[in-house]
Short mmCIF file of C-alpha atoms in Angstrom, two decimals:
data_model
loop_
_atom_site.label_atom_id
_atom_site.label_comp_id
_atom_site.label_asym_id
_atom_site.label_seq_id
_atom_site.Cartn_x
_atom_site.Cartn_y
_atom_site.Cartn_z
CA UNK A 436 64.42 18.48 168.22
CA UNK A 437 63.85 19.98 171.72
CA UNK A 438 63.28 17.64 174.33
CA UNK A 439 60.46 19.94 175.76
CA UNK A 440 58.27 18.49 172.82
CA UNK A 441 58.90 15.18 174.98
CA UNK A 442 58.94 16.15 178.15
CA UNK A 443 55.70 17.94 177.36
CA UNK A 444 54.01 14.52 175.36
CA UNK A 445 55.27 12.56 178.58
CA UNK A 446 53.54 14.83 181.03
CA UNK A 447 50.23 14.58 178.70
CA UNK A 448 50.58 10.59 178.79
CA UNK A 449 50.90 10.51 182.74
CA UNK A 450 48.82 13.37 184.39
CA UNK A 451 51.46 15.45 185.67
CA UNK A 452 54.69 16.35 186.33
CA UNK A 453 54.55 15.10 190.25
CA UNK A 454 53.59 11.86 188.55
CA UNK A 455 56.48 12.10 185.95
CA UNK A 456 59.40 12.46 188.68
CA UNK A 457 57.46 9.62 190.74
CA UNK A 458 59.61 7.40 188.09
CA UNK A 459 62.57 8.60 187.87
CA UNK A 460 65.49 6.25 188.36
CA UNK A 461 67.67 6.53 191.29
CA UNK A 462 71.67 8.21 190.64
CA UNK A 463 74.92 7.21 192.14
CA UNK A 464 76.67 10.13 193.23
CA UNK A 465 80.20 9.88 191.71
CA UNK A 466 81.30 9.09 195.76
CA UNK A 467 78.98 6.34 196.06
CA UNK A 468 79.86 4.92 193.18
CA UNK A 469 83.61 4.91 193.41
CA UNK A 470 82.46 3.52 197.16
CA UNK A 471 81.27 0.39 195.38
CA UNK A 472 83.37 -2.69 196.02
CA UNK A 473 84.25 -4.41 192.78
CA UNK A 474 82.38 -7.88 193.18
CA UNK A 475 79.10 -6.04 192.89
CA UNK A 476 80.26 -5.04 189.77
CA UNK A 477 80.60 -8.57 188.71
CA UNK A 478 77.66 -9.41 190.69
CA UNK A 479 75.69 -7.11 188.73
CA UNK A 480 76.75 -7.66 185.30
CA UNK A 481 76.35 -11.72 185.89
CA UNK A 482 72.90 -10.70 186.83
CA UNK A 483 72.45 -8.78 183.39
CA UNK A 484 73.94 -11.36 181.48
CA UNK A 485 71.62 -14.14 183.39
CA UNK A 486 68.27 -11.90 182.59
CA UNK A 487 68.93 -11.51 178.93
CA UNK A 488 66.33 -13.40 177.04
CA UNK A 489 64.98 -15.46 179.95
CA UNK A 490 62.28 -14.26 182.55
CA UNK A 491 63.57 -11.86 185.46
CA UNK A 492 62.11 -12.64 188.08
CA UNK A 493 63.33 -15.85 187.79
CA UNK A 494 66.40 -15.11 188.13
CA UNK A 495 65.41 -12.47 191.34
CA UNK A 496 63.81 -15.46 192.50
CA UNK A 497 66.94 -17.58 192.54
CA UNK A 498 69.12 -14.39 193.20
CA UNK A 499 70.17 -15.36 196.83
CA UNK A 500 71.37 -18.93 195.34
CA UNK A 501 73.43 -17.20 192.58
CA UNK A 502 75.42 -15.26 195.46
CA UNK A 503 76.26 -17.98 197.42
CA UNK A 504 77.22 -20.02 194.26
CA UNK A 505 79.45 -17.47 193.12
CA UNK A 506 80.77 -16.80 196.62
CA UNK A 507 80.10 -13.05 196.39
CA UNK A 508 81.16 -12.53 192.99
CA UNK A 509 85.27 -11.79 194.40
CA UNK A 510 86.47 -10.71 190.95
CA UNK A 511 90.03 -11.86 191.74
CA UNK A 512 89.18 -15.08 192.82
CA UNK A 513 86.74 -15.47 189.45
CA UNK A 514 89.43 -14.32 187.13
CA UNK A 515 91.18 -17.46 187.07
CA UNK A 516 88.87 -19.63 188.42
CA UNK A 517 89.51 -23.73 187.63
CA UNK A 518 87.79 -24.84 184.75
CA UNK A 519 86.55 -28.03 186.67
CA UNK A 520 84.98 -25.03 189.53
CA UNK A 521 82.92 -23.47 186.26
CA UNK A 522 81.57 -27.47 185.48
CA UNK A 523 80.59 -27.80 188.87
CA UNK A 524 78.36 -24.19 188.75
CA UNK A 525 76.94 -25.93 185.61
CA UNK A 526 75.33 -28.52 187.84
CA UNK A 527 74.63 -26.46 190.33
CA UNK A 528 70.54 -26.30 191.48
CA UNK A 529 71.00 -23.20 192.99
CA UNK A 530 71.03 -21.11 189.74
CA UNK A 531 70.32 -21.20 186.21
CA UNK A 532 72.62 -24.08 184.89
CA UNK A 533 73.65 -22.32 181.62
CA UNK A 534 76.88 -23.46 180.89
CA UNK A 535 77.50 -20.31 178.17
CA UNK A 536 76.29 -17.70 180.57
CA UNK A 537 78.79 -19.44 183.20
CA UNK A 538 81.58 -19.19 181.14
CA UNK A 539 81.10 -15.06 180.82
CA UNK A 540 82.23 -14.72 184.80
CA UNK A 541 85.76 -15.16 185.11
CA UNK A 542 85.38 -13.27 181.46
CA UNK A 543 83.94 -10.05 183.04
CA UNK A 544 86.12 -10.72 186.18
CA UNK A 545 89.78 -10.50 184.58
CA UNK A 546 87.87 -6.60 182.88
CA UNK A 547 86.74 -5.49 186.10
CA UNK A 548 90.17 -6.54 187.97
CA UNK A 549 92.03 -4.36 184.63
CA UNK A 550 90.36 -1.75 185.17
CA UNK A 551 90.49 -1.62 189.01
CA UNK A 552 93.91 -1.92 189.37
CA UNK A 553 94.29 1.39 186.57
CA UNK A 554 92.28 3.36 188.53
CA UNK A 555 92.05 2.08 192.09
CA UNK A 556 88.85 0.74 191.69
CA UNK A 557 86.14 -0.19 189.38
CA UNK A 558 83.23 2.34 190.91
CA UNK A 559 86.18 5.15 190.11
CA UNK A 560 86.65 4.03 186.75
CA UNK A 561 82.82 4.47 186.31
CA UNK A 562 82.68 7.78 188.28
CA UNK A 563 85.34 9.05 186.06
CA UNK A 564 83.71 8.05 182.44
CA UNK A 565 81.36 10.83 181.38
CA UNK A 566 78.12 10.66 180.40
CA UNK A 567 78.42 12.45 177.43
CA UNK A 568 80.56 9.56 176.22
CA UNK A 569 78.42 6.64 177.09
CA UNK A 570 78.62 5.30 173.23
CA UNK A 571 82.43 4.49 174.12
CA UNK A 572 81.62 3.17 177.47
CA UNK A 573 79.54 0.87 176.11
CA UNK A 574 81.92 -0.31 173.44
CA UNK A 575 84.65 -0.60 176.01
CA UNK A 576 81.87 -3.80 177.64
CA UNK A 577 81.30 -5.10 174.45
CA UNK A 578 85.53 -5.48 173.51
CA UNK A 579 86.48 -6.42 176.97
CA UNK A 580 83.47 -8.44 178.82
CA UNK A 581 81.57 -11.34 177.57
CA UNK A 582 77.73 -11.14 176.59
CA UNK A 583 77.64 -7.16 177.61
CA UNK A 584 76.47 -5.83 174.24
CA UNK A 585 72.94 -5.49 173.37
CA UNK A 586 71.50 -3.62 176.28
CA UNK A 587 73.24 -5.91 179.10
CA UNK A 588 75.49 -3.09 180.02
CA UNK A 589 72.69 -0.65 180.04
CA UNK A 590 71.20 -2.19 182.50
CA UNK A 591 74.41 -3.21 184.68
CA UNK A 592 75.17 0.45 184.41
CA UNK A 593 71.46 1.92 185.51
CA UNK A 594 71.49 -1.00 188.57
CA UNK A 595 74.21 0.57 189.70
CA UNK A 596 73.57 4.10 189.99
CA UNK A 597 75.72 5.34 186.52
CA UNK A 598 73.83 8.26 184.98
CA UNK A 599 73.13 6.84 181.02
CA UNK A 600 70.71 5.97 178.96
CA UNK A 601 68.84 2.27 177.96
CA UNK A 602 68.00 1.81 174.53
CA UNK A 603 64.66 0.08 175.22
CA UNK A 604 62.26 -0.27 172.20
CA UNK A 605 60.22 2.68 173.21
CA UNK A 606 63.09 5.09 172.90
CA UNK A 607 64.33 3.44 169.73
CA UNK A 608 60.96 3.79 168.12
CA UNK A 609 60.35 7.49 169.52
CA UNK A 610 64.00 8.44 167.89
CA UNK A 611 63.00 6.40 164.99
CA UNK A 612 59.82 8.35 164.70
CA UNK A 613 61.04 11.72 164.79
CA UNK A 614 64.05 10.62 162.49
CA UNK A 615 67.00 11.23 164.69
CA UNK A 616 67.95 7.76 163.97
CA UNK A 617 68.46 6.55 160.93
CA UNK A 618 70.64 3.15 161.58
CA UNK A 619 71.25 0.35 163.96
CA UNK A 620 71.56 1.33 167.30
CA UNK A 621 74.17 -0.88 167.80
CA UNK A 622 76.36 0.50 164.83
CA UNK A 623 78.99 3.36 165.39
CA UNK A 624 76.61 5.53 162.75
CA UNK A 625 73.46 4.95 165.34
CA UNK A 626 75.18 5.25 168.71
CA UNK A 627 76.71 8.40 167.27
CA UNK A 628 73.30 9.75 166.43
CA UNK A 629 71.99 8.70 170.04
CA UNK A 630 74.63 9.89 171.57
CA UNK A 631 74.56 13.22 169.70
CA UNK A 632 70.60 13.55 170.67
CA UNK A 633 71.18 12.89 174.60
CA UNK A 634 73.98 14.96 174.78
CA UNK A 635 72.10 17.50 173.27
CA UNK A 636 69.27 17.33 175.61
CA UNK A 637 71.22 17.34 178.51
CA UNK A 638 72.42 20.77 177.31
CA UNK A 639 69.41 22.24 176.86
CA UNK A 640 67.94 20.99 179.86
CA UNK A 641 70.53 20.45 182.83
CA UNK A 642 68.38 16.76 183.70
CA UNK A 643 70.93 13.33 184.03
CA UNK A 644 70.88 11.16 180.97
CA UNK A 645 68.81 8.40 182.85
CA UNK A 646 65.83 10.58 183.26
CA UNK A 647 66.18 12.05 180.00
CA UNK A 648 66.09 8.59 178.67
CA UNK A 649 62.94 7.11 181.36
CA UNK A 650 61.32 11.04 179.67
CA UNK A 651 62.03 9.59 176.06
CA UNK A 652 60.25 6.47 176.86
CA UNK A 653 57.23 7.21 178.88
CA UNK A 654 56.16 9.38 175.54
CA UNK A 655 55.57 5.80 174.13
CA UNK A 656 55.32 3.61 177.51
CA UNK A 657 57.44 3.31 180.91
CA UNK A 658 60.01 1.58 180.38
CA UNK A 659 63.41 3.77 179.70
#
């Protein structure tokens, strides 16, 4: 399907296309993202992985705690943190004491130190993975970090400035509803098909993935 047909509905939905770009998330260029230093990689993913299934803006609300109780999120430092340092955070007032979602730091640490020391940094291993091949991105999170599948790394990727997709329930149902997808989006047979459609669009259209996929969803609601 051509994604004028959505672009078009989105425009309809929300009076123009001034309005429409208005809400367009924010890119990295591939510089500024290989600029990144690699504990607000880890910084952002704990944040992810704390905001799955509990309210956000609790955890903005305690966000300043969470950085000093991690000590900026130093990936080498988390990697092989003492166990008795993770009981300790568990206790800790400053955040939310969830001893599971604890446990996923020095997890996500030892992937992001990997990584960085393969290719001199964990912003140039992003700024290096293509778009078109966000399906395997995604599955690298899920074998090598703790509590990133679902849409976690979605989200740690669009906080950051990467140029992908989120597979919030609006898109889902308007892929669902003009039967490009036909499975789970979390099996290879549905991220194939998603990643198939995007890839897709972005030929026909030139636009980055992300607004492509905030387009998708504001056919339905504003959420992509």
């Amino acid at each position: 399907m051509k994604f004028s047909y959505f672009y078009e509905r989105a425009v309809a939905r929300h009076g123009s296309e001034q309005a429409l770009l208005k809400r367009m998330p924010q890119l990295a260029s591939p510089e500024a993202l290989s600029a990144l230093t690699d504990n607000r990689f880890l910084a952002e993913m704990t944040r992810c992985v704390f905001r799955a299934g509990f309210a956000w803006q609790v955890i903005e609300n305690k966000w300043d705690g969470f950085e000093a109780a991690f000590a900026g999120f130093l990936p080498l430092y988390w990697q092989q943190v003492p166990p008795e340092r993770l009981d300790e955070l568990a206790r800790d007032v400053r955040i939310v004491r969830n001893p599971q979602k604890i446990a996923t730091v020095p997890i996500n640490a030892r992937m992001i130190v990997e990584a960085s020391e393969q290719h001199d940094g964990f912003g140039r291993f992003l700024a290096n993975w293509p778009s078109s091949e966000q399906a395997d991105l995604l599955r690298y999170f899920k074998k090598h970090g703790a509590r990133l599948g679902g849409t976690a790394a979605h989200h740690v990727l669009r906080r950051v400035g990467w140029d992908g997709y989120i597979l919030t329930p609006d898109n889902l149902t308007a892929m669902r509803n003009h039967n490009l997808l036909d499975a789970s989006p979390y099996s290879q047979r549905g991220a194939k098909q998603i990643q198939q459609a995007f890839n897709q669009w972005h030929a026909e259209t030139g636009l980055p993935y992300s607004h492509l996929s905030r387009i998708l969803s504001m056919t339905i609601d504003v959420k992509g």
